[in-house]
Coordinates of C-alpha atoms in Angstrom, one line a residue:
M1 CA -0.3 -0.4 -0.2
L2 CA 1.6 3.5 -0.7
A3 CA 0.4 7.0 0.1
A4 CA 0.2 9.9 -1.8
A5 CA -0.9 13.5 -1.0
G6 CA -4.1 12.6 0.6
A7 CA -5.5 9.4 -1.2
M8 CA -5.2 6.5 -0.9
V9 CA -3.7 3.8 -3.4
V10 CA -3.5 -0.2 -3.6
A11 CA -0.7 -1.5 -5.8
V12 CA -1.4 -4.8 -7.5
A13 CA 0.3 -6.3 -9.3
S14 CA -0.4 -9.4 -11.6
S15 CA 1.3 -12.1 -13.6
A16 CA 0.7 -15.0 -15.5
E17 CA 2.8 -17.7 -13.1
A18 CA 0.6 -18.5 -10.5
E19 CA 2.2 -17.4 -7.3
P20 CA 2.0 -19.6 -3.9
M21 CA -0.3 -18.0 -1.2
S22 CA 1.7 -16.3 1.5
A23 CA 0.4 -13.7 4.6
G24 CA 2.4 -10.9 1.9
N25 CA -0.1 -10.9 -1.1
I26 CA -3.8 -12.2 0.4
V27 CA -5.7 -9.4 -0.6
D28 CA -9.3 -9.1 1.1
I29 CA -11.8 -8.6 -1.5
G30 CA -14.4 -8.3 1.7
A31 CA -12.8 -5.3 3.0
Q32 CA -14.8 -2.3 5.4
L33 CA -13.3 1.1 5.1
E34 CA -15.6 3.3 7.9
V35 CA -15.2 7.5 6.9
A36 CA -16.3 9.4 9.9
L37 CA -18.7 12.5 8.3
K38 CA -18.8 15.4 10.6
G39 CA -20.5 19.1 10.1
R40 CA -22.1 22.0 11.3
I41 CA -24.8 24.5 10.9
V42 CA -24.5 28.0 12.2
Q43 CA -26.9 29.5 14.9
R44 CA -29.1 32.4 13.5
C45 CA -32.1 34.8 14.9
E46 CA -32.6 37.4 12.7
I47 CA -35.7 39.7 12.6
Q48 CA -36.2 42.3 9.8
G49 CA -39.0 44.9 9.4
G50 CA -39.2 48.6 11.5
E51 CA -41.8 50.1 9.4
S52 CA -43.1 53.9 10.5
I53 CA -47.5 53.2 11.1
D54 CA -49.9 56.3 10.8
L55 CA -52.7 55.9 12.8
G56 CA -54.1 59.4 11.6
E57 CA -56.7 61.0 14.3
L58 CA -56.3 58.9 17.3
R59 CA -59.5 57.4 19.0
G60 CA -60.4 54.2 20.7
G61 CA -60.7 51.1 18.4
L62 CA -58.1 52.4 15.6
V63 CA -56.4 48.9 14.3
A64 CA -53.4 48.4 12.4
A65 CA -50.7 46.2 10.8
A66 CA -47.4 45.0 9.6
G67 CA -45.6 42.2 9.4
F68 CA -42.1 41.5 9.9
G69 CA -39.0 39.3 8.7
L70 CA -37.9 36.5 11.4
D71 CA -35.2 34.2 10.4
C72 CA -34.3 32.2 12.5
N73 CA -33.1 28.3 12.6
V74 CA -33.2 27.2 16.4
P75 CA -35.9 27.9 18.9
F76 CA -36.3 31.5 20.0
D77 CA -37.7 34.1 22.5
I78 CA -39.3 37.4 21.4
N79 CA -38.7 40.2 23.2
V80 CA -41.2 43.1 23.3
S81 CA -41.1 46.4 25.5
S82 CA -43.2 50.1 25.1
A83 CA -40.8 52.9 25.2
R84 CA -43.8 54.8 26.8
G85 CA -46.2 51.9 27.7
G86 CA -48.5 54.1 25.0
L87 CA -49.2 56.6 22.7
A88 CA -47.5 59.8 24.5
H89 CA -48.3 63.1 23.8
A90 CA -45.4 64.5 23.0
S91 CA -44.8 67.1 25.2
Q92 CA -47.7 66.4 28.0
P93 CA -47.7 62.2 28.4
Q94 CA -49.6 63.1 31.5
G95 CA -52.9 65.2 29.8
E96 CA -53.9 68.6 30.9
G97 CA -57.9 69.0 32.9
P98 CA -59.7 66.3 32.2
F99 CA -58.3 65.3 28.4
A100 CA -55.5 62.4 29.2
G101 CA -52.5 63.1 27.0
M102 CA -51.9 59.0 27.3
L103 CA -53.8 56.6 24.3
P104 CA -53.0 52.3 25.5
Y105 CA -53.3 49.9 23.5
D106 CA -53.4 46.0 23.1
L107 CA -50.9 44.3 21.0
K108 CA -51.0 41.2 19.3
V109 CA -47.7 39.7 17.9
T110 CA -48.4 36.7 16.0
V111 CA -45.9 33.9 14.6
P112 CA -45.6 30.7 12.7
T113 CA -43.8 28.3 14.0
R114 CA -42.4 24.8 12.9
H115 CA -41.9 21.8 14.7
P116 CA -40.7 18.4 14.0
E117 CA -44.0 17.4 12.9
R118 CA -46.6 20.2 12.3
E119 CA -46.6 24.1 11.8
V120 CA -47.6 25.7 14.5
V121 CA -48.6 29.5 14.8
V122 CA -47.7 31.0 18.0
E123 CA -49.2 34.5 19.1
G124 CA -48.6 36.8 22.2
R125 CA -51.0 39.4 23.5
F126 CA -49.6 42.3 25.6
F127 CA -51.2 45.5 26.6
S128 CA -49.5 48.9 26.3
P129 CA -47.9 49.7 29.8
D130 CA -47.4 46.1 30.9
M131 CA -44.7 46.2 28.1
M132 CA -42.7 48.6 29.7
A133 CA -41.5 45.7 31.9
H134 CA -40.7 43.5 28.5
A135 CA -42.9 41.4 27.4
V136 CA -41.6 37.9 26.3
L137 CA -43.2 35.6 23.5
S138 CA -41.3 32.1 23.3
S139 CA -41.8 29.9 20.2
G140 CA -41.1 26.5 22.4
D141 CA -39.4 24.0 20.9
G142 CA -40.1 25.9 17.2
I143 CA -38.1 26.9 14.5
A144 CA -39.4 30.3 12.5
S145 CA -41.4 29.2 9.6
G146 CA -42.4 32.4 7.9
R147 CA -43.2 36.2 7.8
G148 CA -44.6 37.4 12.0
W149 CA -47.0 40.2 11.7
L150 CA -47.8 42.6 14.6
E151 CA -52.0 44.0 15.2
L152 CA -52.2 46.9 17.5
R153 CA -55.7 48.0 18.8
T154 CA -56.2 51.2 20.6
R155 CA -58.5 51.3 23.3
A156 CA -60.3 54.1 24.8
P157 CA -59.4 57.2 25.7
S158 CA -60.0 57.7 29.8
G159 CA -61.1 61.0 30.3
A160 CA -63.0 63.7 28.0
G161 CA -60.8 62.1 24.9
L162 CA -57.6 63.2 24.3
L163 CA -55.5 66.4 24.2
A164 CA -54.8 67.9 20.9
G165 CA -51.7 67.0 19.9
R166 CA -48.6 64.6 18.0
Y167 CA -48.8 61.6 19.7
R168 CA -45.6 58.9 19.7
E169 CA -44.7 55.6 20.4
T170 CA -41.6 53.2 20.2
L171 CA -42.3 49.4 19.9
T172 CA -39.1 47.1 20.3
M173 CA -39.2 43.9 19.4
T174 CA -35.5 41.6 20.0
I175 CA -34.9 38.0 18.6
S176 CA -32.8 35.9 21.0
P177 CA -32.6 32.1 19.9
R178 CA -33.1 29.6 23.5
V179 CA -30.5 27.2 23.0

């Protein structure tokens, strides 16, 4: 047997004359070769999107929806946080007189996941003030299986209604692998 640059070379000589069999020239035709193979897939968890949503004239019962990209090849958690706990008046979030400066909302996050045998839609429902403490939606044992969806629904304002002016809120979604 000769070895050459990472390959195995077997030299077999033939001769017209039969030679007696000896331990040095026996070739085992039924020999077995085992090769160990290994590799890896790097875990990835990404979320894409981040568009702005203009709700127009604010009132209770408004609904807005937006999709977001999701690419995660391991089970994951989505952390959802609200910067203000609702749509807050730009300069007077506490309101003034009988008029409120905060419009609370409900958020529904829907994520399709793939489990070994089936697809399961994971859904989380959150109330805006509660999201200031970072709400979490877990995929369980599932991995991402397509686009996710956000649905925001405003609640009725308290008091005499909303104070006139501009309102804003920032929702942050962070995805992290669960390993």
